[in-house]
Coordinates of C-alpha atoms in Angstrom, one line a residue:
M21 CA -106.8 -29.1 -27.8
T22 CA -105.3 -26.8 -25.3
T23 CA -103.6 -27.8 -22.2
I24 CA -103.5 -25.6 -19.2
T25 CA -100.5 -26.1 -17.0
K26 CA -100.6 -25.3 -13.5
Y27 CA -97.6 -23.5 -12.0
Q28 CA -96.8 -24.8 -8.7
F29 CA -94.9 -22.9 -6.2
G30 CA -92.1 -24.7 -4.5
E31 CA -90.8 -24.2 -1.0
K32 CA -87.8 -22.2 -2.4
D33 CA -90.2 -19.8 -4.2
L34 CA -92.2 -19.2 -1.1
Q35 CA -89.1 -18.5 1.0
R36 CA -87.8 -16.1 -1.7
G37 CA -91.2 -14.3 -1.8
K38 CA -91.2 -14.0 2.0
K39 CA -87.6 -12.6 1.9
N40 CA -88.5 -10.1 -0.8
Y41 CA -91.7 -9.0 1.1
L42 CA -89.8 -8.6 4.3
G43 CA -86.9 -6.8 2.6
S44 CA -89.3 -4.3 1.0
Q45 CA -91.0 -3.7 4.3
V46 CA -87.7 -3.1 6.1
F47 CA -86.6 -0.7 3.2
W48 CA -89.8 1.4 3.4
L49 CA -89.7 1.4 7.2
T50 CA -86.2 2.7 7.0
V51 CA -87.2 5.4 4.5
L52 CA -90.1 6.5 6.7
L53 CA -88.0 6.6 9.9
M54 CA -85.3 8.6 8.1
S55 CA -87.9 11.0 6.8
L56 CA -89.5 11.3 10.2
S57 CA -86.1 12.0 11.8
F58 CA -85.3 14.7 9.3
V59 CA -88.7 16.4 9.9
I60 CA -88.3 16.3 13.7
Y61 CA -84.7 17.6 13.4
S62 CA -85.9 20.4 11.1
Q63 CA -88.7 21.3 13.4
V64 CA -86.4 21.5 16.4
E65 CA -84.0 23.7 14.6
T66 CA -86.8 26.0 13.3
T67 CA -88.2 26.3 16.8
K68 CA -84.7 27.2 18.2
K69 CA -84.3 29.9 15.6
M70 CA -87.8 31.3 16.3
A71 CA -87.0 31.4 20.0
I72 CA -83.7 33.1 19.5
N73 CA -85.4 35.7 17.1
S74 CA -88.2 36.3 19.6
A75 CA -85.7 36.8 22.5
T76 CA -83.5 39.0 20.4
S77 CA -86.5 41.2 19.3
N78 CA -87.7 41.5 22.9
L79 CA -84.2 42.4 24.1
N80 CA -83.7 45.0 21.4
K81 CA -87.0 46.6 22.2
D82 CA -86.1 46.8 25.9
L83 CA -82.7 48.3 25.1
A84 CA -84.3 50.8 22.8
L85 CA -86.9 51.9 25.4
R86 CA -84.2 52.1 28.1
L87 CA -81.9 54.1 25.9
W88 CA -84.7 56.5 25.0
A89 CA -85.6 57.0 28.7
T90 CA -81.9 57.4 29.6
K91 CA -81.4 60.0 27.0
H92 CA -84.3 61.9 28.5
G93 CA -83.1 61.5 32.1
G94 CA -86.0 59.2 33.0
I95 CA -89.7 60.0 32.9
Y96 CA -92.1 61.6 35.4
V97 CA -95.1 59.5 36.3
P98 CA -98.0 60.0 38.8
V99 CA -97.2 58.8 42.3
D100 CA -99.4 55.9 43.3
E101 CA -99.2 52.6 45.3
R102 CA -97.6 50.9 42.4
T103 CA -95.1 53.6 41.7
P104 CA -94.0 55.4 44.9
A105 CA -91.1 57.8 45.0
N106 CA -87.9 55.9 44.3
V107 CA -85.7 55.8 47.3
H108 CA -82.7 55.2 45.1
L109 CA -83.2 58.6 43.4
A110 CA -83.5 60.5 46.7
H111 CA -80.3 62.4 45.9
I112 CA -81.9 64.0 42.8
K113 CA -83.3 67.5 43.7
E114 CA -86.3 67.3 41.3
R115 CA -87.2 63.7 41.9
D116 CA -90.7 64.7 43.1
I117 CA -92.5 67.5 41.4
E118 CA -96.1 68.9 41.4
T119 CA -97.9 70.1 38.4
L120 CA -99.7 73.5 38.4
A121 CA -103.0 71.5 38.8
G122 CA -101.6 69.9 41.9
K123 CA -100.8 66.4 40.5
K124 CA -97.8 64.8 42.2
L125 CA -95.2 63.2 39.9
T126 CA -92.1 61.3 40.7
L127 CA -89.1 60.6 38.5
M128 CA -88.9 57.0 37.2
N129 CA -85.4 55.8 36.2
P130 CA -85.1 53.7 33.0
A131 CA -84.4 50.4 34.9
Y132 CA -87.6 50.8 37.0
M133 CA -89.5 51.7 33.9
I134 CA -88.4 48.5 32.1
R135 CA -89.2 46.4 35.2
Q136 CA -92.8 47.7 35.2
I137 CA -93.0 47.1 31.5
H138 CA -91.9 43.5 32.1
D139 CA -94.6 43.1 34.8
E140 CA -97.3 44.4 32.4
A141 CA -96.1 42.2 29.5
S142 CA -96.1 39.2 31.8
T143 CA -99.7 39.9 33.0
L144 CA -101.0 40.8 29.6
Y145 CA -99.2 38.5 27.2
G146 CA -97.3 35.9 29.2
I147 CA -94.0 37.3 28.1
T148 CA -91.5 37.3 31.0
G149 CA -88.4 39.3 31.3
T150 CA -86.1 40.5 34.1
L151 CA -83.5 43.2 34.6
T152 CA -80.5 41.9 36.5
S153 CA -76.8 42.3 37.2
L154 CA -74.0 40.8 39.3
K155 CA -73.4 44.4 40.6
L156 CA -76.7 45.1 42.3
L157 CA -78.0 48.7 42.9
N158 CA -81.4 47.3 43.9
K159 CA -82.0 44.0 45.6
N160 CA -85.2 43.5 43.6
N161 CA -82.9 42.9 40.5
A162 CA -81.0 40.0 42.1
P163 CA -80.3 37.2 39.5
D164 CA -81.7 33.8 40.0
P165 CA -79.2 30.8 39.8
W166 CA -79.7 30.4 36.0
E167 CA -79.3 34.2 35.4
R168 CA -76.2 34.3 37.6
A169 CA -74.6 31.5 35.6
A170 CA -75.4 33.3 32.4
L171 CA -74.0 36.6 33.6
L172 CA -70.8 34.8 34.8
A173 CA -70.5 33.2 31.3
F174 CA -70.9 36.7 29.7
E175 CA -68.0 37.9 31.9
K176 CA -65.9 35.1 30.6
G177 CA -66.6 36.2 27.0
S178 CA -69.7 34.2 26.0
K179 CA -71.8 36.0 23.3
E180 CA -75.1 34.3 24.0

């Protein structure tokens, strides 16, 4: 004859089981929170690097375009309401020329060219950019407060 014994849980066994269960829950919650923190941190750092790379690429493109136009002494463009003759270039004898076909052209300096490119990029792609300085030649290039602070930081030696 076989006897089946019943195992009975005592109060101590139940408390130990509850502690083990609670301990495992706290352990896994800690692991998940640490994992989530690492993922969020990594994503923030990746986003910062992407933003810096994008800004650097846009700046390098603008500098290359401006350098190209500077090396060529500016570019001649048709005169229209968007691009009238530049009053800041009035001292240049050949600022305004006319083609043999009668088309009127005006000299566009590199800074003005970049400003118009920024306007187009903003309208077409939502990419904004400005051309500014603490030493203004044109009031349209005045820095906003953030740009002014950044330019002052550059003067003090900041690299970015």
